Amino acid sequence: MTNPHDPYGQQYQPSGQFEQPYGLQPYQPPQQQYYGHQGYVRPPDQGMAVASLVCSLIGLVMCFPAILGIIFGHIALSKAKRGEAGGQGMAQAGMVVGYVVTALWLIPVILWFVFVVLAVGAASVS
């Protein structure tokens, strides 16, 4: 039975409901998907990389910590490359600063040693 006042051509059923044309189904909201709880992922540890940079910077005042900065930098860089820790850039910076500071400390020591050797050599000649 067709309703002449219905422009969409829906079929009227005796139950009082309209039939959808073209076999369309009524809208049903999509089923909600539940995902399991994903735990908090702790960021990688950067302790050795920080120690490397700090020791290298302290090495500007004293020589020995710069050597520790180089050692910590190598350890941190190897851990970062294996994926066990983060801070690869900080480890590299600590190593570079450590090497530069150590070189700046070694230049005067080497010059002093050369001066002493030359002075002792000149004193023994006279």
Short mmCIF file of N, CA and C in Angstrom, two decimals:
data_model
loop_
_atom_site.label_atom_id
_atom_site.label_comp_id
_atom_site.label_asym_id
_atom_site.label_seq_id
_atom_site.Cartn_x
_atom_site.Cartn_y
_atom_site.Cartn_z
N MET A 1 0.85 -1.15 0.00
CA MET A 1 0.00 0.00 0.00
C MET A 1 0.91 1.23 0.00
N THR A 2 0.69 2.16 -0.86
CA THR A 2 1.52 3.33 -1.00
C THR A 2 0.74 4.54 -0.52
N ASN A 3 1.40 5.39 0.22
CA ASN A 3 0.80 6.62 0.70
C ASN A 3 0.99 7.67 -0.38
N PRO A 4 -0.04 8.26 -0.91
CA PRO A 4 0.11 9.24 -2.00
C PRO A 4 0.77 10.53 -1.53
N HIS A 5 0.79 10.82 -0.23
CA HIS A 5 1.40 12.04 0.28
C HIS A 5 2.88 11.85 0.66
N ASP A 6 3.38 10.66 0.49
CA ASP A 6 4.77 10.36 0.85
C ASP A 6 5.64 10.47 -0.39
N PRO A 7 6.50 11.51 -0.48
CA PRO A 7 7.32 11.70 -1.68
C PRO A 7 8.43 10.67 -1.82
N TYR A 8 8.75 9.95 -0.76
CA TYR A 8 9.87 9.00 -0.81
C TYR A 8 9.44 7.59 -1.16
N GLY A 9 8.20 7.35 -1.27
CA GLY A 9 7.71 6.06 -1.71
C GLY A 9 7.85 4.96 -0.69
N GLN A 10 7.81 5.29 0.59
CA GLN A 10 7.90 4.25 1.60
C GLN A 10 6.58 3.50 1.67
N GLN A 11 6.70 2.22 1.87
CA GLN A 11 5.52 1.38 1.95
C GLN A 11 4.99 1.38 3.38
N TYR A 12 3.69 1.62 3.49
CA TYR A 12 3.06 1.63 4.80
C TYR A 12 2.65 0.22 5.17
N GLN A 13 3.04 -0.22 6.34
CA GLN A 13 2.69 -1.55 6.82
C GLN A 13 1.50 -1.42 7.77
N PRO A 14 0.71 -2.44 7.86
CA PRO A 14 -0.43 -2.39 8.78
C PRO A 14 0.01 -2.26 10.24
N SER A 15 1.27 -2.61 10.56
CA SER A 15 1.72 -2.51 11.95
C SER A 15 1.97 -1.05 12.33
N GLY A 16 1.90 -0.13 11.38
CA GLY A 16 2.11 1.28 11.67
C GLY A 16 3.55 1.72 11.38
N GLN A 17 4.35 0.83 10.82
CA GLN A 17 5.75 1.17 10.51
C GLN A 17 5.89 1.29 9.01
N PHE A 18 6.89 2.08 8.62
CA PHE A 18 7.17 2.25 7.21
C PHE A 18 8.32 1.32 6.81
N GLU A 19 8.21 0.77 5.63
CA GLU A 19 9.25 -0.09 5.11
C GLU A 19 10.28 0.76 4.37
N GLN A 20 11.55 0.46 4.55
CA GLN A 20 12.61 1.22 3.88
C GLN A 20 12.64 0.83 2.41
N PRO A 21 12.72 1.82 1.50
CA PRO A 21 12.82 1.48 0.08
C PRO A 21 14.22 0.94 -0.24
N TYR A 22 14.31 0.19 -1.30
CA TYR A 22 15.57 -0.35 -1.83
C TYR A 22 16.29 -1.25 -0.82
N GLY A 23 15.60 -1.81 0.09
CA GLY A 23 16.20 -2.75 1.02
C GLY A 23 17.19 -2.14 2.00
N LEU A 24 17.11 -0.85 2.26
CA LEU A 24 18.03 -0.20 3.20
C LEU A 24 17.72 -0.63 4.62
N GLN A 25 18.76 -0.78 5.37
CA GLN A 25 18.61 -1.15 6.77
C GLN A 25 18.64 0.12 7.62
N PRO A 26 17.97 0.11 8.75
CA PRO A 26 18.03 1.28 9.63
C PRO A 26 19.45 1.45 10.18
N TYR A 27 19.81 2.67 10.52
CA TYR A 27 21.17 2.98 11.00
C TYR A 27 21.44 2.29 12.31
N GLN A 28 22.58 1.60 12.36
CA GLN A 28 23.03 0.98 13.59
C GLN A 28 24.42 1.52 13.88
N PRO A 29 24.64 2.03 15.08
CA PRO A 29 25.97 2.55 15.40
C PRO A 29 27.00 1.42 15.37
N PRO A 30 28.23 1.75 14.97
CA PRO A 30 29.27 0.69 14.92
C PRO A 30 29.57 0.15 16.31
N GLN A 31 29.97 -1.10 16.34
CA GLN A 31 30.29 -1.72 17.61
C GLN A 31 31.58 -1.11 18.15
N GLN A 32 31.59 -0.85 19.43
CA GLN A 32 32.77 -0.27 20.05
C GLN A 32 33.80 -1.36 20.30
N GLN A 33 35.06 -1.07 19.90
CA GLN A 33 36.12 -2.05 20.09
C GLN A 33 36.88 -1.70 21.36
N TYR A 34 37.13 -2.69 22.15
CA TYR A 34 37.87 -2.49 23.38
C TYR A 34 39.27 -3.05 23.22
N TYR A 35 40.22 -2.25 23.60
CA TYR A 35 41.61 -2.67 23.53
C TYR A 35 42.12 -2.90 24.94
N GLY A 36 43.05 -3.80 25.06
CA GLY A 36 43.64 -4.06 26.38
C GLY A 36 44.43 -2.86 26.85
N HIS A 37 44.62 -2.77 28.14
CA HIS A 37 45.38 -1.66 28.73
C HIS A 37 46.83 -1.76 28.31
N GLN A 38 47.32 -0.69 27.73
CA GLN A 38 48.72 -0.66 27.35
C GLN A 38 49.47 0.05 28.45
N GLY A 39 50.43 -0.63 29.03
CA GLY A 39 51.16 -0.11 30.17
C GLY A 39 52.02 1.09 29.81
N TYR A 40 52.43 1.80 30.80
CA TYR A 40 53.29 2.97 30.64
C TYR A 40 54.68 2.51 30.24
N VAL A 41 55.19 3.06 29.16
CA VAL A 41 56.53 2.72 28.71
C VAL A 41 57.49 3.75 29.27
N ARG A 42 58.40 3.28 30.10
CA ARG A 42 59.36 4.18 30.74
C ARG A 42 60.38 4.64 29.71
N PRO A 43 60.67 5.94 29.68
CA PRO A 43 61.68 6.40 28.73
C PRO A 43 63.04 5.82 29.08
N PRO A 44 63.88 5.62 28.07
CA PRO A 44 65.18 5.02 28.32
C PRO A 44 66.02 5.84 29.29
N ASP A 45 66.84 5.13 30.04
CA ASP A 45 67.70 5.76 31.03
C ASP A 45 68.83 6.52 30.35
N GLN A 46 69.07 7.74 30.77
CA GLN A 46 70.12 8.57 30.18
C GLN A 46 71.17 8.95 31.21
N GLY A 47 71.27 8.22 32.28
CA GLY A 47 72.17 8.57 33.38
C GLY A 47 73.63 8.64 32.99
N MET A 48 74.10 7.65 32.22
CA MET A 48 75.51 7.64 31.83
C MET A 48 75.81 8.79 30.87
N ALA A 49 74.88 9.10 30.00
CA ALA A 49 75.10 10.20 29.05
C ALA A 49 75.19 11.53 29.79
N VAL A 50 74.32 11.72 30.77
CA VAL A 50 74.36 12.94 31.58
C VAL A 50 75.66 13.01 32.36
N ALA A 51 76.07 11.89 32.95
CA ALA A 51 77.31 11.85 33.72
C ALA A 51 78.50 12.17 32.83
N SER A 52 78.46 11.69 31.60
CA SER A 52 79.55 11.97 30.66
C SER A 52 79.68 13.46 30.39
N LEU A 53 78.57 14.11 30.11
CA LEU A 53 78.62 15.54 29.80
C LEU A 53 79.00 16.36 31.02
N VAL A 54 78.45 16.01 32.18
CA VAL A 54 78.76 16.76 33.40
C VAL A 54 80.24 16.61 33.77
N CYS A 55 80.74 15.38 33.73
CA CYS A 55 82.16 15.17 34.07
C CYS A 55 83.07 15.88 33.09
N SER A 56 82.70 15.88 31.82
CA SER A 56 83.53 16.56 30.83
C SER A 56 83.55 18.07 31.07
N LEU A 57 82.42 18.63 31.46
CA LEU A 57 82.38 20.07 31.73
C LEU A 57 83.12 20.41 33.03
N ILE A 58 83.05 19.55 34.03
CA ILE A 58 83.82 19.78 35.26
C ILE A 58 85.31 19.68 34.96
N GLY A 59 85.65 18.90 33.93
CA GLY A 59 87.03 18.76 33.52
C GLY A 59 87.67 20.06 33.06
N LEU A 60 86.87 21.07 32.77
CA LEU A 60 87.44 22.38 32.43
C LEU A 60 88.21 22.96 33.61
N VAL A 61 87.79 22.62 34.82
CA VAL A 61 88.43 23.13 36.02
C VAL A 61 89.52 22.16 36.51
N MET A 62 89.21 20.86 36.47
CA MET A 62 90.17 19.83 36.90
C MET A 62 90.30 18.82 35.76
N CYS A 63 91.45 18.26 35.57
CA CYS A 63 91.69 17.37 34.43
C CYS A 63 91.03 16.00 34.58
N PHE A 64 91.09 15.39 35.74
CA PHE A 64 90.66 14.01 35.93
C PHE A 64 89.20 13.75 35.55
N PRO A 65 88.22 14.61 35.90
CA PRO A 65 86.84 14.32 35.52
C PRO A 65 86.62 14.26 34.01
N ALA A 66 87.44 14.95 33.23
CA ALA A 66 87.28 14.89 31.78
C ALA A 66 87.56 13.49 31.27
N ILE A 67 88.52 12.81 31.88
CA ILE A 67 88.82 11.43 31.49
C ILE A 67 87.64 10.52 31.85
N LEU A 68 87.03 10.76 33.00
CA LEU A 68 85.82 10.00 33.37
C LEU A 68 84.69 10.29 32.39
N GLY A 69 84.60 11.54 31.94
CA GLY A 69 83.58 11.90 30.96
C GLY A 69 83.74 11.13 29.66
N ILE A 70 84.99 10.92 29.24
CA ILE A 70 85.24 10.14 28.02
C ILE A 70 84.81 8.69 28.23
N ILE A 71 85.16 8.13 29.37
CA ILE A 71 84.81 6.73 29.66
C ILE A 71 83.29 6.56 29.73
N PHE A 72 82.63 7.43 30.49
CA PHE A 72 81.16 7.35 30.59
C PHE A 72 80.51 7.57 29.23
N GLY A 73 81.08 8.45 28.42
CA GLY A 73 80.53 8.71 27.09
C GLY A 73 80.59 7.47 26.21
N HIS A 74 81.69 6.75 26.25
CA HIS A 74 81.79 5.53 25.45
C HIS A 74 80.80 4.47 25.92
N ILE A 75 80.66 4.32 27.23
CA ILE A 75 79.70 3.35 27.77
C ILE A 75 78.27 3.73 27.38
N ALA A 76 77.93 5.01 27.55
CA ALA A 76 76.57 5.46 27.23
C ALA A 76 76.29 5.34 25.74
N LEU A 77 77.26 5.62 24.91
CA LEU A 77 77.06 5.53 23.46
C LEU A 77 76.84 4.08 23.04
N SER A 78 77.59 3.16 23.61
CA SER A 78 77.39 1.76 23.26
C SER A 78 76.02 1.26 23.73
N LYS A 79 75.57 1.70 24.92
CA LYS A 79 74.23 1.33 25.38
C LYS A 79 73.14 1.93 24.49
N ALA A 80 73.35 3.16 24.05
CA ALA A 80 72.35 3.81 23.19
C ALA A 80 72.27 3.12 21.83
N LYS A 81 73.38 2.68 21.31
CA LYS A 81 73.37 2.00 20.02
C LYS A 81 72.71 0.62 20.12
N ARG A 82 72.82 -0.04 21.27
CA ARG A 82 72.16 -1.33 21.46
C ARG A 82 70.68 -1.16 21.79
N GLY A 83 70.23 0.05 22.07
CA GLY A 83 68.83 0.31 22.40
C GLY A 83 68.51 0.13 23.87
N GLU A 84 69.52 -0.02 24.71
CA GLU A 84 69.29 -0.20 26.14
C GLU A 84 69.07 1.11 26.86
N ALA A 85 69.51 2.21 26.29
CA ALA A 85 69.40 3.51 26.94
C ALA A 85 69.25 4.58 25.87
N GLY A 86 68.87 5.76 26.31
CA GLY A 86 68.75 6.88 25.39
C GLY A 86 69.91 7.83 25.57
N GLY A 87 69.82 8.97 24.95
CA GLY A 87 70.83 10.00 25.13
C GLY A 87 72.06 9.83 24.27
N GLN A 88 71.88 9.33 23.05
CA GLN A 88 73.03 9.12 22.18
C GLN A 88 73.73 10.44 21.86
N GLY A 89 72.98 11.47 21.59
CA GLY A 89 73.58 12.77 21.29
C GLY A 89 74.32 13.36 22.48
N MET A 90 73.74 13.19 23.67
CA MET A 90 74.38 13.72 24.87
C MET A 90 75.68 12.95 25.16
N ALA A 91 75.67 11.65 24.89
CA ALA A 91 76.88 10.85 25.10
C ALA A 91 77.98 11.29 24.13
N GLN A 92 77.60 11.54 22.88
CA GLN A 92 78.58 12.01 21.91
C GLN A 92 79.14 13.38 22.30
N ALA A 93 78.26 14.25 22.76
CA ALA A 93 78.72 15.58 23.18
C ALA A 93 79.67 15.46 24.38
N GLY A 94 79.35 14.59 25.33
CA GLY A 94 80.23 14.39 26.48
C GLY A 94 81.59 13.87 26.07
N MET A 95 81.60 12.96 25.09
CA MET A 95 82.88 12.43 24.62
C MET A 95 83.71 13.51 23.92
N VAL A 96 83.06 14.27 23.06
CA VAL A 96 83.80 15.32 22.32
C VAL A 96 84.36 16.35 23.28
N VAL A 97 83.52 16.82 24.21
CA VAL A 97 83.99 17.81 25.18
C VAL A 97 85.10 17.21 26.04
N GLY A 98 84.96 15.94 26.42
CA GLY A 98 86.00 15.28 27.22
C GLY A 98 87.33 15.20 26.49
N TYR A 99 87.29 14.84 25.21
CA TYR A 99 88.52 14.77 24.43
C TYR A 99 89.16 16.15 24.26
N VAL A 100 88.34 17.16 23.99
CA VAL A 100 88.89 18.52 23.81
C VAL A 100 89.50 19.02 25.11
N VAL A 101 88.80 18.84 26.23
CA VAL A 101 89.31 19.31 27.52
C VAL A 101 90.59 18.56 27.89
N THR A 102 90.61 17.25 27.65
CA THR A 102 91.82 16.48 27.95
C THR A 102 92.98 16.96 27.09
N ALA A 103 92.73 17.24 25.84
CA ALA A 103 93.79 17.77 24.97
C ALA A 103 94.27 19.14 25.46
N LEU A 104 93.33 19.97 25.90
CA LEU A 104 93.73 21.29 26.41
C LEU A 104 94.56 21.17 27.68
N TRP A 105 94.31 20.14 28.49
CA TRP A 105 95.12 19.92 29.69
C TRP A 105 96.47 19.28 29.35
N LEU A 106 96.51 18.44 28.32
CA LEU A 106 97.75 17.74 27.97
C LEU A 106 98.76 18.65 27.27
N ILE A 107 98.30 19.61 26.53
CA ILE A 107 99.24 20.50 25.81
C ILE A 107 100.18 21.21 26.78
N PRO A 108 99.70 21.86 27.85
CA PRO A 108 100.63 22.50 28.77
C PRO A 108 101.54 21.50 29.50
N VAL A 109 101.00 20.30 29.81
CA VAL A 109 101.82 19.29 30.48
C VAL A 109 102.95 18.85 29.56
N ILE A 110 102.66 18.62 28.30
CA ILE A 110 103.69 18.20 27.35
C ILE A 110 104.71 19.32 27.16
N LEU A 111 104.25 20.56 27.04
CA LEU A 111 105.18 21.69 26.89
C LEU A 111 106.06 21.83 28.13
N TRP A 112 105.49 21.65 29.32
CA TRP A 112 106.28 21.73 30.54
C TRP A 112 107.33 20.63 30.57
N PHE A 113 106.94 19.40 30.18
CA PHE A 113 107.87 18.29 30.16
C PHE A 113 109.02 18.55 29.18
N VAL A 114 108.71 19.08 28.00
CA VAL A 114 109.75 19.40 27.01
C VAL A 114 110.67 20.48 27.57
N PHE A 115 110.10 21.48 28.22
CA PHE A 115 110.91 22.56 28.80
C PHE A 115 111.86 22.02 29.87
N VAL A 116 111.36 21.13 30.73
CA VAL A 116 112.19 20.55 31.78
C VAL A 116 113.32 19.70 31.17
N VAL A 117 113.01 18.90 30.17
CA VAL A 117 114.02 18.07 29.54
C VAL A 117 115.09 18.95 28.89
N LEU A 118 114.69 20.02 28.21
CA LEU A 118 115.65 20.92 27.58
C LEU A 118 116.48 21.65 28.63
N ALA A 119 115.85 22.02 29.74
CA ALA A 119 116.58 22.73 30.79
C ALA A 119 117.60 21.81 31.45
N VAL A 120 117.22 20.58 31.71
CA VAL A 120 118.15 19.62 32.31
C VAL A 120 119.28 19.31 31.32
N GLY A 121 118.95 19.18 30.07
CA GLY A 121 119.96 18.92 29.05
C GLY A 121 120.94 20.09 28.91
N ALA A 122 120.44 21.30 28.98
CA ALA A 122 121.31 22.48 28.85
C ALA A 122 122.16 22.63 30.10
N ALA A 123 121.63 22.26 31.28
CA ALA A 123 122.40 22.39 32.51
C ALA A 123 123.53 21.36 32.56
N SER A 124 123.32 20.20 32.00
CA SER A 124 124.37 19.18 32.04
C SER A 124 125.47 19.46 31.03
N VAL A 125 125.20 20.24 29.99
CA VAL A 125 126.21 20.58 29.00
C VAL A 125 127.17 21.62 29.56
N SER A 126 126.72 22.53 30.37
CA SER A 126 127.62 23.58 30.82
C SER A 126 128.45 23.17 31.93
#
